[in-house]
Amino acid sequence: MKERKILIETKRLSLEEIEQAAKYIRVGEVVAFQTETVYGLGADARNDEAVQKIYRAKGRPSDNPLIVHLASSEDVVRYAQEVPEKAKILMDAFWPGPLTIIFKEKPGILAETVTAGLGTVGLRVPKTEAARKLIQLSNSPIAAPSANTSGRPSPTSADHVLHDLSGKIKAVLDTGTTEVGLESTVLDLSDPEHPVLYRPGGISREAIEEKIGRVEIPQDGLFENKTPKSPGLKYRHYSPEEPVYIVTDNGLGFEKAISHFQDQKERVGLLANLSVVEKYASTVEAVFSLGEPGNVKEASKRLFDGLRFFQDTDTTIILAEAHVKEGLGEAYMNRLEKAAGGRTI
Ligand code: TXA
Ligand code: MG
């Protein structure tokens, strides 16, 4: 027998209607909401069935654990077995904010599906009013991955969420576009003697090292989903439909790269700073500005929106601008390299 998929109507709620969103969380439904990094797809982290709805809506592999969002630092002791000194220092310095810290998990409290059985849990206190109110009003720790279909660029607006998940989730709480635009930094402090940076993000490695000393990078480099037990390289990430090529300073440069691909009858999309975009706008198929030249903060904020923008155009390939891998540039390049699958020119 054929299975019939019953779609639900996804509501777009305003901040005034947040009580409705909180109610959905309380009764075990999933709701998307704005954090300072990207939109998250939230459910009560203690409710296994609710958490499973997240994985289903996203099409996410269930061996990839979720971050649990809390209203305040004081709640960490409810879910973490111990809070090492280094974690306290970082929580004081960067919470609320785009830093996820991985702790040893206090057993028996969170749904098993949240932590994928790792025995550790990633916790963070988000900064937006929407996120913190939602956690408070629902009276739940909220498990939330980015609110995109697995493999697609993370959503930085409610429109992005609806594009991917409309008909699959109860509601999106629409409170505008996100401030950082890239996901949180993920730092493992479950062995405090050996802090490991799994994912660069909104808080730079330099800022963290200034507070707690050196952090390790996994041997095989920085990448999303690198968990001790779930080798994440097998998952595709941030991919728009068109292939992405990173244009580096010591590579061809935009002018030559554009003619190289146009010679091959490709229709080029440019994802670059304002001056590059203005210079070549009339010669390429479509352009998306990442802001003023050299402004990596603005570029990070706009990157995912840009990667999504080209899907409504006739471009066949995207040429994207590189940044120096330091500070926020490390996170920007990490996401861009994944979107490009290593292609540079
Ligand atoms: O900014 C963000 O972090 C956003 C917003 C919504 O908070 N969330 C987000 O979640 O990006 P997600 O699921 O897309 O990415 C979470 C990352 C994954 O790479 C996951 O493998 C890792 O954190 N992670 C979560 N818990 C972990 C754990 N216990 N051990 C190792 N890695 C963990
Ligand atoms: Mg994600």
XYZ file of C-alpha atoms and ligand atoms in Angstrom:
379
model
C 0.000 0.000 0.000
C 1.190 3.497 -0.773
C 1.798 5.710 2.205
C 0.050 9.033 2.008
C 2.002 12.019 3.399
C -0.264 14.351 5.321
C 1.191 17.846 5.278
C 0.587 20.233 8.130
C -0.013 23.915 7.631
C 3.031 25.831 8.836
C 2.100 29.060 10.612
C 4.221 32.170 10.507
C 3.960 33.632 14.017
C 5.067 37.065 15.238
C 6.775 37.835 18.551
C 3.350 38.837 19.913
C 2.177 35.311 19.230
C 5.096 33.649 21.000
C 2.792 32.034 23.567
C 1.336 29.939 20.745
C 4.850 28.801 19.772
C 5.643 27.977 23.410
C 2.465 25.948 23.595
C 3.537 23.896 20.593
C 6.836 23.129 22.325
C 5.022 22.170 25.535
C 2.782 19.677 23.738
C 5.669 18.039 21.880
C 5.563 19.804 18.511
C 8.452 21.438 16.674
C 8.776 25.156 15.996
C 11.453 27.176 14.201
C 12.792 30.282 15.927
C 15.468 32.928 15.449
C 18.751 32.794 17.323
C 21.599 35.254 16.822
C 23.373 32.723 14.576
C 20.768 31.023 12.353
C 17.161 29.885 12.735
C 16.830 26.751 14.868
C 14.253 23.975 14.687
C 13.243 23.466 18.301
C 11.563 20.822 20.422
C 11.465 19.930 24.115
C 14.848 18.276 24.665
C 13.389 15.912 27.292
C 10.722 14.572 24.972
C 12.005 11.788 22.753
C 9.049 11.771 20.373
C 9.210 15.531 19.906
C 12.944 15.351 19.179
C 12.375 12.631 16.607
C 10.090 15.034 14.750
C 13.091 17.342 14.299
C 15.139 14.611 12.649
C 12.216 13.684 10.413
C 11.418 17.233 9.311
C 15.065 17.909 8.426
C 15.829 14.495 6.996
C 18.777 14.447 9.393
C 20.815 11.316 10.159
C 20.014 10.343 13.735
C 23.642 9.736 14.730
C 24.249 13.482 14.622
C 23.558 15.021 18.070
C 21.618 18.240 18.706
C 22.542 21.354 20.657
C 20.380 22.086 23.699
C 19.430 25.734 24.204
C 19.011 27.122 27.718
C 17.623 30.394 29.073
C 20.537 31.007 31.426
C 23.970 29.740 32.500
C 22.521 28.617 35.818
C 20.599 25.845 34.068
C 23.776 24.115 32.878
C 24.094 22.105 36.111
C 20.760 20.434 35.371
C 22.154 18.721 32.282
C 25.939 18.653 32.728
C 27.609 16.218 35.087
C 30.299 18.750 35.925
C 31.094 22.298 34.916
C 34.859 22.666 34.482
C 36.575 25.952 35.346
C 37.361 26.612 31.695
C 33.679 26.316 30.841
C 32.766 28.784 33.576
C 35.237 31.287 32.196
C 33.852 30.945 28.669
C 30.221 31.030 29.790
C 30.925 34.277 31.680
C 32.684 35.782 28.715
C 30.498 34.683 25.800
C 27.002 33.706 26.962
C 24.445 34.587 25.868
C 26.092 34.194 22.493
C 27.250 31.990 19.634
C 29.313 29.440 21.586
C 28.241 25.829 22.188
C 30.118 23.976 24.925
C 30.134 20.181 25.081
C 29.916 18.748 28.595
C 29.694 15.279 30.083
C 25.987 14.593 30.235
C 24.024 14.057 33.437
C 22.265 10.819 32.577
C 18.536 10.217 32.479
C 17.263 13.728 31.883
C 17.503 14.540 28.194
C 15.938 12.466 25.430
C 18.354 9.857 24.110
C 17.880 11.069 20.557
C 19.288 14.495 21.501
C 22.769 13.254 22.291
C 22.836 10.257 19.947
C 24.060 8.169 22.868
C 27.448 9.925 23.070
C 27.357 10.539 26.837
C 28.066 14.217 26.212
C 25.790 17.166 25.539
C 26.252 20.446 23.686
C 24.732 23.398 25.542
C 24.366 27.061 24.717
C 22.468 30.166 25.832
C 21.250 32.042 22.754
C 21.042 35.802 22.617
C 17.786 36.727 20.887
C 14.659 37.733 22.741
C 12.653 35.205 20.699
C 14.860 32.272 21.702
C 15.145 33.113 25.363
C 11.417 33.878 25.752
C 10.512 30.660 23.960
C 12.674 28.624 26.350
C 11.210 30.422 29.373
C 7.553 30.288 28.296
C 7.705 26.652 27.254
C 9.572 25.832 30.442
C 11.757 23.434 28.420
C 15.369 23.069 27.459
C 15.078 23.341 23.664
C 16.973 20.978 21.395
C 17.539 22.680 18.056
C 19.638 22.094 14.976
C 19.608 24.650 12.200
C 16.114 24.806 10.663
C 17.064 23.746 7.135
C 16.658 20.552 5.203
C 19.768 18.488 5.921
C 22.558 19.355 3.485
C 21.170 22.783 2.527
C 22.558 26.147 3.663
C 21.415 27.071 7.184
C 18.477 29.512 7.319
C 19.082 33.118 8.260
C 15.457 34.217 7.791
C 11.958 32.829 8.308
C 11.557 32.731 4.521
C 14.502 30.331 4.267
C 12.884 28.101 6.896
C 9.558 28.085 5.054
C 11.270 27.352 1.756
C 12.729 24.147 3.231
C 10.206 23.046 5.848
C 6.798 24.424 4.962
C 4.196 21.686 5.510
C 6.566 19.750 7.783
C 6.563 21.805 11.002
C 3.883 23.531 13.082
C 5.217 27.073 12.950
C 8.065 29.479 12.425
C 8.393 32.367 14.826
C 9.368 35.172 12.448
C 11.392 37.850 14.218
C 13.608 38.943 11.350
C 16.984 38.021 9.910
C 19.800 36.690 12.060
C 22.721 38.808 13.236
C 25.750 36.498 12.872
C 24.563 34.411 9.919
C 26.856 31.415 10.665
C 26.286 28.766 13.325
C 27.808 28.801 16.790
C 31.347 27.720 17.586
C 31.317 24.160 18.971
C 33.950 23.524 21.667
C 34.330 20.187 23.448
C 35.218 20.591 27.138
C 34.126 17.119 28.216
C 37.847 16.512 28.823
C 38.847 19.965 30.100
C 42.574 19.193 29.803
C 42.071 18.845 26.056
C 39.592 21.373 24.698
C 38.736 20.528 21.097
C 37.240 22.908 18.560
C 34.870 20.910 16.373
C 33.327 23.783 14.479
C 34.534 27.378 14.092
C 31.714 29.882 14.408
C 30.456 33.155 15.827
C 33.088 33.232 18.620
C 36.574 33.077 17.133
C 39.239 30.577 18.116
C 41.524 33.491 19.035
C 38.917 34.906 21.459
C 38.565 31.504 23.134
C 42.321 30.893 23.365
C 42.777 34.276 24.965
C 40.581 33.059 27.834
C 41.549 29.404 28.306
C 44.752 28.801 26.366
C 45.285 26.532 23.405
C 42.461 24.528 21.907
C 43.023 21.519 19.697
C 41.729 21.095 16.190
C 40.724 17.573 15.165
C 43.504 15.894 13.162
C 41.465 15.775 10.019
C 40.612 19.440 10.209
C 37.621 21.517 11.132
C 34.320 20.344 9.986
C 30.701 20.216 10.925
C 29.389 17.063 12.592
C 32.811 15.913 13.643
C 31.815 14.125 16.792
C 33.960 11.550 18.551
C 31.724 8.775 17.317
C 30.012 10.112 14.242
C 32.447 10.812 11.440
C 30.655 13.711 9.821
C 32.548 13.989 6.575
C 30.090 11.551 5.093
C 27.403 14.248 5.199
C 26.931 16.875 2.513
C 26.764 20.449 3.682
C 25.526 23.886 2.773
C 25.159 22.884 -0.826
C 23.191 25.045 -3.220
C 22.060 23.399 -6.436
C 24.826 24.910 -8.563
C 28.497 24.021 -8.079
C 30.433 26.629 -6.113
C 34.045 27.626 -6.883
C 36.092 29.651 -4.409
C 38.026 32.445 -6.051
C 41.264 32.975 -4.133
C 43.751 35.838 -4.352
C 46.525 33.602 -5.578
C 44.247 31.832 -8.042
C 42.815 33.132 -11.301
C 41.070 36.174 -9.839
C 37.492 37.086 -10.713
C 38.098 38.465 -14.195
C 39.888 35.387 -15.523
C 37.646 32.975 -13.646
C 34.562 34.559 -15.205
C 35.895 34.297 -18.761
C 37.201 30.772 -18.121
C 33.687 29.553 -17.281
C 31.915 31.681 -19.853
C 34.143 30.109 -22.498
C 32.654 26.787 -21.380
C 29.145 28.216 -21.872
C 28.463 28.375 -18.140
C 26.141 31.055 -16.766
C 28.079 32.613 -13.910
C 26.717 33.826 -10.574
C 28.967 36.087 -8.492
C 28.965 35.973 -4.697
C 31.448 38.664 -3.780
C 32.014 42.077 -2.242
C 30.246 45.143 -3.551
C 33.077 46.429 -5.695
C 33.583 43.091 -7.499
C 29.837 42.771 -7.947
C 29.517 46.268 -9.397
C 32.451 45.769 -11.717
C 31.107 42.573 -13.339
C 27.330 42.868 -12.865
C 26.688 43.551 -16.539
C 28.837 40.663 -17.793
C 27.507 37.776 -15.657
C 24.135 36.072 -15.178
C 23.456 37.135 -11.560
C 25.226 38.776 -8.643
C 24.833 38.795 -4.853
C 26.752 41.306 -2.744
C 28.523 40.210 0.437
C 28.982 43.836 1.539
C 31.961 46.180 1.589
C 35.345 44.765 0.543
C 37.237 43.238 3.484
C 34.202 43.161 5.785
C 34.138 39.509 6.868
C 31.422 40.120 9.455
C 29.003 41.354 6.817
C 30.084 38.616 4.402
C 29.412 35.954 7.062
C 26.007 37.402 7.785
C 25.048 37.274 4.105
C 26.782 34.068 2.982
C 23.911 31.581 3.400
C 21.352 34.002 1.985
C 23.636 34.415 -1.010
C 24.070 30.673 -1.538
C 20.286 30.324 -1.513
C 19.689 33.358 -3.749
C 21.105 31.725 -6.861
C 18.569 28.915 -6.864
C 15.965 31.331 -8.268
C 18.286 32.460 -11.048
C 19.504 30.826 -14.240
C 23.120 30.538 -13.114
C 24.872 27.232 -13.669
C 27.906 27.901 -11.460
C 28.681 30.217 -8.547
C 31.991 32.015 -8.062
C 32.467 32.977 -4.413
C 34.944 35.234 -2.678
C 37.576 33.895 -0.267
C 38.519 35.538 3.048
C 41.584 35.180 5.234
C 41.175 32.268 7.692
C 41.472 34.202 10.936
C 38.897 35.463 13.431
C 35.433 35.101 11.939
C 37.141 34.390 8.606
C 37.899 30.878 9.872
C 34.169 30.144 10.190
C 33.301 31.878 6.917
C 35.876 29.826 4.991
C 34.872 26.615 6.777
C 31.279 26.965 5.527
C 32.276 28.174 2.087
C 34.750 25.310 1.606
C 32.047 22.828 2.476
C 29.603 24.477 0.089
C 32.277 24.305 -2.606
C 33.224 20.734 -1.805
C 36.866 21.790 -2.077
C 36.623 23.450 -5.510
C 38.843 26.513 -5.823
C 40.037 28.402 -8.847
O 24.276 28.275 15.955
C 23.974 27.101 16.106
O 24.721 26.292 16.674
C 22.601 26.642 15.574
C 21.533 27.370 16.375
C 20.146 26.910 16.026
O 21.785 27.222 17.731
N 22.472 25.228 15.682
C 23.158 24.378 14.893
O 22.864 23.055 15.122
O 23.941 24.743 14.055
P 23.318 21.899 14.153
O 22.640 20.702 14.682
O 23.048 22.277 12.759
O 24.848 21.723 14.444
C 25.266 21.219 15.707
C 26.690 20.743 15.638
C 26.802 19.494 14.811
O 28.011 19.576 14.091
C 26.872 18.386 15.863
O 27.551 17.250 15.393
C 27.623 19.077 16.967
O 27.163 20.408 16.947
N 27.304 18.497 18.295
C 26.173 18.653 19.019
N 26.230 17.939 20.163
C 27.432 17.323 20.175
C 28.087 16.420 21.059
N 27.517 16.008 22.193
N 29.320 15.974 20.725
C 29.911 16.380 19.570
N 29.353 17.231 18.684
C 28.122 17.693 18.972
Mg 23.119 22.565 10.642
